[in-house]
Amino acid sequence: MDLSLVFAGTAGSVPTARRGLPAVLLRAGGDRILMDCGEGTQRQLIRSVGLVDLDAIFLTHLHADHWLGLPGMLKSFDLRERSRELLLYGPPGTAALLQSVRATYGRLGYPLAVIELDAGDAIEWDGYEIEAFNVAHRGQAFGYAVIEHDRPGRLDPDRARELGVTDGPDLGRLQAGETVDGVTADQVVGPPRPGRRIVFSGDTSPCETLRAQASGADVLVHEATFLHADLDRARQTGHSTARQAAELAREVEVRLLVLTHVSQRYHPREVRDEARTTFPATEVPRDFDQVVVPFPEKGAPELVRSELPVP
């Protein structure tokens, strides 16, 4: 399964000339899932990968900078005659929020399912799940963990041939766990290989639930609203500093730390450099950049810079 992230908006609280409000497109196989939908998200997607026919939208919390792009996007899907159901997940209060702005997008010609989650709920997809967990922000707020199912272990074709198994479909049957001509999978297939894991912090102060979910993650997408010189302000507002995000990434041994929710107070290079002092495998993407997440044996997660012109 191909797995990648497209950063449609990387600013915090207010947009800037170069950065839109929070939105990340998760591409998992054929699934297209949006994490948060800040103001202007549909235009950001149109400028980059196109306004794809989303399967689902997950809201981390209900502060306006994380959902104001929803009404316009919902209406755009309607105007282009979408018929397939759209799933909208979020914390308690999401349904009331959508009802309160219903007049802005009107009646839709496709089903919109609004599902309110509790911490610990896991939504199953084809080959992976997305689990909601509590984080430490103002009011109810979630992070999300994208957890790929374990993959079959490596097949030893030479050993299989020694045991009399012929090349072709029989090798695939063995790797799938079947027994072929008396040869069992455990004779020729190694232990299951852990699936990939991508964790989104949402807006949060450092907290134990995030620490637990991020343990060993391939990619941790973490907010970095402040530099550490403004730690008191971060604590007051329920946010994190770049150093705090890097300390967590180092402690739980993530493979790549990606910092977003960048404040206009700072140059992005300052945010990146503060984090890299503690955790070198840190990136601060620009809008439209992507992170590709290959299987571990194929290489490390990698930031791919967009070739689109920056405003």
Tab-separated table of C-alpha atoms in Angstrom:
chain	number	residue	atom	x	y	z
A	1	MET	CA	0.000	0.000	0.000
A	2	ASP	CA	1.372	3.377	-0.991
A	3	LEU	CA	1.312	5.767	1.956
A	4	SER	CA	1.927	9.511	1.819
A	5	LEU	CA	0.897	12.873	3.245
A	6	VAL	CA	0.181	16.114	1.382
A	7	PHE	CA	0.396	19.250	3.508
A	8	ALA	CA	-2.369	21.537	2.279
A	9	GLY	CA	-2.080	23.954	5.202
A	10	THR	CA	0.705	24.327	7.757
A	11	ALA	CA	-0.025	27.644	9.519
A	12	GLY	CA	-1.296	28.024	13.050
A	13	SER	CA	-4.395	30.034	14.000
A	14	VAL	CA	-4.267	32.542	11.122
A	15	PRO	CA	-3.207	32.112	7.485
A	16	THR	CA	-0.207	33.889	6.020
A	17	ALA	CA	0.732	34.761	2.460
A	18	ARG	CA	2.679	31.482	2.219
A	19	ARG	CA	0.807	29.141	4.562
A	20	GLY	CA	-2.814	28.054	4.750
A	21	LEU	CA	-4.681	26.841	7.809
A	22	PRO	CA	-4.366	23.257	9.085
A	23	ALA	CA	-5.127	20.461	6.634
A	24	VAL	CA	-3.215	17.302	5.734
A	25	LEU	CA	-4.319	14.853	3.043
A	26	LEU	CA	-3.565	11.227	3.889
A	27	ARG	CA	-3.221	8.995	0.824
A	28	ALA	CA	-3.366	5.348	1.874
A	29	GLY	CA	-3.658	3.028	-1.093
A	30	GLY	CA	-6.757	4.274	-2.888
A	31	ASP	CA	-8.178	6.067	0.156
A	32	ARG	CA	-8.119	9.856	0.421
A	33	ILE	CA	-8.615	11.109	3.969
A	34	LEU	CA	-8.337	14.704	5.164
A	35	MET	CA	-7.046	15.550	8.617
A	36	ASP	CA	-8.612	18.898	9.605
A	37	CYS	CA	-10.079	21.369	7.151
A	38	GLY	CA	-8.976	24.922	7.840
A	39	GLU	CA	-10.293	27.926	5.967
A	40	GLY	CA	-9.327	27.769	2.283
A	41	THR	CA	-8.477	24.053	2.263
A	42	GLN	CA	-10.341	23.287	-0.955
A	43	ARG	CA	-8.400	25.981	-2.797
A	44	GLN	CA	-5.138	24.654	-1.385
A	45	LEU	CA	-5.990	21.187	-2.657
A	46	ILE	CA	-7.028	22.540	-6.070
A	47	ARG	CA	-3.658	24.299	-6.348
A	48	SER	CA	-1.713	21.162	-5.481
A	49	VAL	CA	-3.206	17.699	-6.018
A	50	GLY	CA	-6.722	18.719	-7.040
A	51	LEU	CA	-9.942	18.642	-5.059
A	52	VAL	CA	-9.975	14.872	-4.739
A	53	ASP	CA	-13.154	12.948	-3.982
A	54	LEU	CA	-12.475	12.496	-0.292
A	55	ASP	CA	-13.506	9.332	1.522
A	56	ALA	CA	-13.473	10.915	4.966
A	57	ILE	CA	-12.544	13.970	6.989
A	58	PHE	CA	-11.246	13.745	10.557
A	59	LEU	CA	-11.385	16.846	12.777
A	60	THR	CA	-8.958	16.992	15.680
A	61	HIS	CA	-11.018	19.604	17.554
A	62	LEU	CA	-13.568	22.316	16.973
A	63	HIS	CA	-11.526	25.515	17.080
A	64	ALA	CA	-12.385	27.536	13.993
A	65	ASP	CA	-8.954	27.379	12.331
A	66	HIS	CA	-9.357	23.603	12.015
A	67	TRP	CA	-12.814	23.384	10.421
A	68	LEU	CA	-13.810	26.647	8.704
A	69	GLY	CA	-12.992	25.189	5.300
A	70	LEU	CA	-15.729	22.575	5.641
A	71	PRO	CA	-18.849	24.457	4.449
A	72	GLY	CA	-17.331	25.563	1.157
A	73	MET	CA	-15.844	22.142	0.459
A	74	LEU	CA	-19.115	20.362	1.215
A	75	LYS	CA	-20.936	22.688	-1.184
A	76	SER	CA	-18.309	22.221	-3.909
A	77	PHE	CA	-18.758	18.459	-3.752
A	78	ASP	CA	-22.503	19.019	-4.125
A	79	LEU	CA	-22.121	21.345	-7.105
A	80	ARG	CA	-20.066	18.778	-8.979
A	81	GLU	CA	-22.780	16.199	-8.338
A	82	ARG	CA	-21.030	13.940	-5.887
A	83	SER	CA	-23.212	10.941	-5.048
A	84	ARG	CA	-20.986	8.872	-2.770
A	85	GLU	CA	-21.329	9.184	0.994
A	86	LEU	CA	-18.791	11.398	2.763
A	87	LEU	CA	-17.766	10.462	6.305
A	88	LEU	CA	-16.996	13.223	8.794
A	89	TYR	CA	-15.442	12.185	12.108
A	90	GLY	CA	-14.738	14.417	15.067
A	91	PRO	CA	-15.005	14.866	18.827
A	92	PRO	CA	-18.305	15.296	20.665
A	93	GLY	CA	-19.977	18.473	19.462
A	94	THR	CA	-19.169	17.927	15.781
A	95	ALA	CA	-22.784	17.216	14.835
A	96	ALA	CA	-24.046	20.348	16.608
A	97	LEU	CA	-21.350	22.414	14.901
A	98	LEU	CA	-22.370	21.178	11.444
A	99	GLN	CA	-26.007	21.829	12.230
A	100	SER	CA	-25.211	25.390	13.300
A	101	VAL	CA	-23.621	26.189	9.915
A	102	ARG	CA	-26.027	24.145	7.803
A	103	ALA	CA	-27.514	27.260	6.222
A	104	THR	CA	-24.126	28.139	4.697
A	105	TYR	CA	-24.004	25.045	2.489
A	106	GLY	CA	-27.680	24.086	2.308
A	107	ARG	CA	-29.093	20.770	1.271
A	108	LEU	CA	-26.549	18.319	-0.125
A	109	GLY	CA	-27.191	15.910	-2.959
A	110	TYR	CA	-25.047	13.209	-1.387
A	111	PRO	CA	-25.106	11.522	2.039
A	112	LEU	CA	-23.007	13.186	4.738
A	113	ALA	CA	-22.482	11.001	7.788
A	114	VAL	CA	-21.315	12.868	10.891
A	115	ILE	CA	-19.797	10.474	13.428
A	116	GLU	CA	-18.743	11.689	16.853
A	117	LEU	CA	-15.883	9.700	18.343
A	118	ASP	CA	-14.741	8.894	21.841
A	119	ALA	CA	-11.109	8.461	22.779
A	120	GLY	CA	-10.055	4.926	21.930
A	121	ASP	CA	-12.461	4.520	19.033
A	122	ALA	CA	-10.772	2.973	16.015
A	123	ILE	CA	-12.182	3.214	12.489
A	124	GLU	CA	-11.295	0.254	10.294
A	125	TRP	CA	-10.153	0.797	6.720
A	126	ASP	CA	-8.729	-1.574	4.136
A	127	GLY	CA	-5.448	-2.694	5.660
A	128	TYR	CA	-5.237	-0.133	8.467
A	129	GLU	CA	-7.191	1.674	11.166
A	130	ILE	CA	-7.403	5.234	12.463
A	131	GLU	CA	-7.612	5.555	16.241
A	132	ALA	CA	-8.665	8.668	18.152
A	133	PHE	CA	-6.917	9.539	21.401
A	134	ASN	CA	-7.153	12.412	23.857
A	135	VAL	CA	-4.593	15.202	23.810
A	136	ALA	CA	-4.088	18.192	26.111
A	137	HIS	CA	-5.589	21.266	24.496
A	138	ARG	CA	-8.340	23.687	25.471
A	139	GLY	CA	-11.557	21.671	25.461
A	140	GLN	CA	-12.083	18.265	23.899
A	141	ALA	CA	-9.314	17.553	21.411
A	142	PHE	CA	-8.039	14.432	19.683
A	143	GLY	CA	-4.912	13.218	18.060
A	144	TYR	CA	-5.155	10.419	15.518
A	145	ALA	CA	-2.966	7.364	14.944
A	146	VAL	CA	-2.980	5.732	11.506
A	147	ILE	CA	-1.988	2.123	12.189
A	148	GLU	CA	-1.305	-0.245	9.325
A	149	HIS	CA	-2.076	-3.897	9.960
A	150	ASP	CA	0.867	-6.242	10.341
A	151	ARG	CA	2.162	-7.663	7.077
A	152	PRO	CA	3.030	-11.320	6.420
A	153	GLY	CA	6.586	-12.302	7.211
A	154	ARG	CA	9.291	-12.717	4.607
A	155	LEU	CA	9.104	-15.875	2.520
A	156	ASP	CA	12.277	-17.931	2.089
A	157	PRO	CA	11.795	-19.259	-1.467
A	158	ASP	CA	14.978	-21.342	-1.394
A	159	ARG	CA	13.824	-23.206	1.698
A	160	ALA	CA	10.390	-23.704	0.124
A	161	ARG	CA	11.972	-25.227	-2.985
A	162	GLU	CA	14.096	-27.516	-0.809
A	163	LEU	CA	10.866	-28.794	0.724
A	164	GLY	CA	9.405	-29.490	-2.719
A	165	VAL	CA	7.268	-26.418	-3.323
A	166	THR	CA	7.259	-25.266	-6.936
A	167	ASP	CA	7.558	-21.623	-8.008
A	168	GLY	CA	4.393	-19.739	-8.797
A	169	PRO	CA	1.090	-19.423	-6.946
A	170	ASP	CA	2.054	-21.971	-4.304
A	171	LEU	CA	4.682	-19.601	-2.911
A	172	GLY	CA	2.046	-16.894	-2.536
A	173	ARG	CA	-0.293	-19.335	-0.789
A	174	LEU	CA	2.441	-20.173	1.687
A	175	GLN	CA	3.104	-16.509	2.428
A	176	ALA	CA	-0.625	-16.051	2.998
A	177	GLY	CA	-0.464	-18.721	5.711
A	178	GLU	CA	-1.770	-21.736	3.816
A	179	THR	CA	-0.276	-25.234	3.828
A	180	VAL	CA	0.952	-26.486	0.460
A	181	ASP	CA	1.696	-30.184	-0.162
A	182	GLY	CA	2.346	-30.724	3.523
A	183	VAL	CA	4.638	-27.686	3.858
A	184	THR	CA	3.357	-25.222	6.449
A	185	ALA	CA	3.868	-21.491	6.396
A	186	ASP	CA	5.863	-21.466	9.625
A	187	GLN	CA	8.500	-23.647	7.925
A	188	VAL	CA	9.280	-21.059	5.251
A	189	VAL	CA	7.821	-17.712	6.353
A	190	GLY	CA	9.309	-15.447	8.991
A	191	PRO	CA	7.375	-13.658	11.738
A	192	PRO	CA	4.810	-10.988	10.790
A	193	ARG	CA	6.274	-7.575	9.986
A	194	PRO	CA	4.813	-4.604	11.874
A	195	GLY	CA	2.790	-2.185	9.799
A	196	ARG	CA	3.617	1.483	9.459
A	197	ARG	CA	2.345	4.071	11.903
A	198	ILE	CA	1.632	7.766	11.364
A	199	VAL	CA	0.554	9.892	14.315
A	200	PHE	CA	-1.083	13.327	14.188
A	201	SER	CA	-0.839	15.299	17.415
A	202	GLY	CA	-3.463	17.905	16.625
A	203	ASP	CA	-3.158	20.946	18.894
A	204	THR	CA	-1.717	19.899	22.229
A	205	SER	CA	0.624	20.446	25.108
A	206	PRO	CA	2.977	17.532	25.813
A	207	CYS	CA	0.948	14.644	27.257
A	208	GLU	CA	1.301	10.959	28.058
A	209	THR	CA	-1.381	9.755	25.657
A	210	LEU	CA	0.459	11.301	22.727
A	211	ARG	CA	3.731	9.889	23.999
A	212	ALA	CA	2.236	6.383	24.112
A	213	GLN	CA	0.630	6.620	20.663
A	214	ALA	CA	3.758	8.042	19.035
A	215	SER	CA	6.075	5.336	20.347
A	216	GLY	CA	8.057	3.940	17.430
A	217	ALA	CA	5.977	5.831	14.851
A	218	ASP	CA	7.302	6.092	11.318
A	219	VAL	CA	6.066	9.694	11.156
A	220	LEU	CA	4.939	12.005	13.936
A	221	VAL	CA	3.135	15.111	12.658
A	222	HIS	CA	3.361	17.407	15.665
A	223	GLU	CA	2.319	20.980	16.200
A	224	ALA	CA	5.031	23.533	17.008
A	225	THR	CA	3.161	26.756	17.646
A	226	PHE	CA	5.931	28.299	19.758
A	227	LEU	CA	9.678	28.391	20.225
A	228	HIS	CA	10.943	27.392	23.638
A	229	ALA	CA	11.643	31.010	24.604
A	230	ASP	CA	7.841	31.365	24.690
A	231	LEU	CA	7.239	28.257	26.787
A	232	ASP	CA	4.994	30.090	29.263
A	233	ARG	CA	2.735	31.216	26.444
A	234	ALA	CA	2.626	27.672	25.073
A	235	ARG	CA	1.513	26.361	28.447
A	236	GLN	CA	-1.156	29.031	28.807
A	237	THR	CA	-2.699	28.249	25.426
A	238	GLY	CA	-2.389	24.454	25.381
A	239	HIS	CA	0.258	24.273	22.685
A	240	SER	CA	3.798	22.920	22.300
A	241	THR	CA	7.206	24.324	21.513
A	242	ALA	CA	9.441	22.947	18.786
A	243	ARG	CA	11.867	21.708	21.432
A	244	GLN	CA	9.114	19.878	23.310
A	245	ALA	CA	8.011	18.122	20.139
A	246	ALA	CA	11.614	17.131	19.411
A	247	GLU	CA	12.147	15.842	22.941
A	248	LEU	CA	9.095	13.624	22.631
A	249	ALA	CA	10.212	12.345	19.221
A	250	ARG	CA	13.642	11.481	20.612
A	251	GLU	CA	12.258	9.752	23.701
A	252	VAL	CA	9.828	7.507	21.807
A	253	GLU	CA	12.154	6.917	18.838
A	254	VAL	CA	10.036	8.071	15.926
A	255	ARG	CA	11.644	7.856	12.509
A	256	LEU	CA	10.649	11.302	11.238
A	257	LEU	CA	9.266	14.339	13.063
A	258	VAL	CA	7.204	16.744	10.943
A	259	LEU	CA	6.366	20.091	12.526
A	260	THR	CA	3.277	22.062	11.536
A	261	HIS	CA	0.931	24.734	12.956
A	262	VAL	CA	3.737	27.220	12.369
A	263	SER	CA	3.155	30.662	13.849
A	264	GLN	CA	3.791	33.851	11.905
A	265	ARG	CA	5.847	34.974	14.926
A	266	TYR	CA	8.796	32.937	13.683
A	267	HIS	CA	10.661	32.095	10.521
A	268	PRO	CA	10.146	28.373	9.781
A	269	ARG	CA	13.918	27.914	9.816
A	270	GLU	CA	13.964	28.944	13.478
A	271	VAL	CA	11.362	26.299	14.281
A	272	ARG	CA	13.266	23.621	12.360
A	273	ASP	CA	16.649	24.501	13.859
A	274	GLU	CA	15.370	24.524	17.431
A	275	ALA	CA	13.930	21.036	16.962
A	276	ARG	CA	16.928	19.628	15.098
A	277	THR	CA	19.218	20.527	17.983
A	278	THR	CA	17.384	17.828	19.933
A	279	PHE	CA	16.118	15.550	17.152
A	280	PRO	CA	17.951	15.830	13.810
A	281	ALA	CA	15.333	13.892	11.818
A	282	THR	CA	12.967	16.865	11.784
A	283	GLU	CA	11.299	18.638	8.876
A	284	VAL	CA	9.095	21.726	8.649
A	285	PRO	CA	7.101	21.341	5.430
A	286	ARG	CA	5.846	24.204	3.333
A	287	ASP	CA	2.338	24.122	1.952
A	288	PHE	CA	2.022	21.520	-0.834
A	289	ASP	CA	5.091	19.552	0.304
A	290	GLN	CA	4.632	15.810	0.713
A	291	VAL	CA	5.985	13.120	3.000
A	292	VAL	CA	6.336	9.672	1.466
A	293	VAL	CA	6.272	6.758	3.922
A	294	PRO	CA	7.736	3.591	2.368
A	295	PHE	CA	7.901	0.200	4.004
A	296	PRO	CA	10.817	0.251	6.477
A	297	GLU	CA	12.873	-2.157	4.369
A	298	LYS	CA	12.540	0.225	1.402
A	299	GLY	CA	13.940	3.275	3.199
A	300	ALA	CA	13.138	6.080	5.614
A	301	PRO	CA	10.167	8.462	5.391
A	302	GLU	CA	11.134	11.399	3.207
A	303	LEU	CA	10.017	14.976	2.721
A	304	VAL	CA	9.438	15.757	-0.959
A	305	ARG	CA	9.446	19.469	-1.713
A	306	SER	CA	6.682	20.783	-3.946
A	307	GLU	CA	7.693	22.289	-7.266
A	308	LEU	CA	4.704	24.617	-7.224
A	309	PRO	CA	5.600	28.299	-6.962
A	310	VAL	CA	5.269	29.733	-3.469
A	311	PRO	CA	3.191	32.934	-3.327
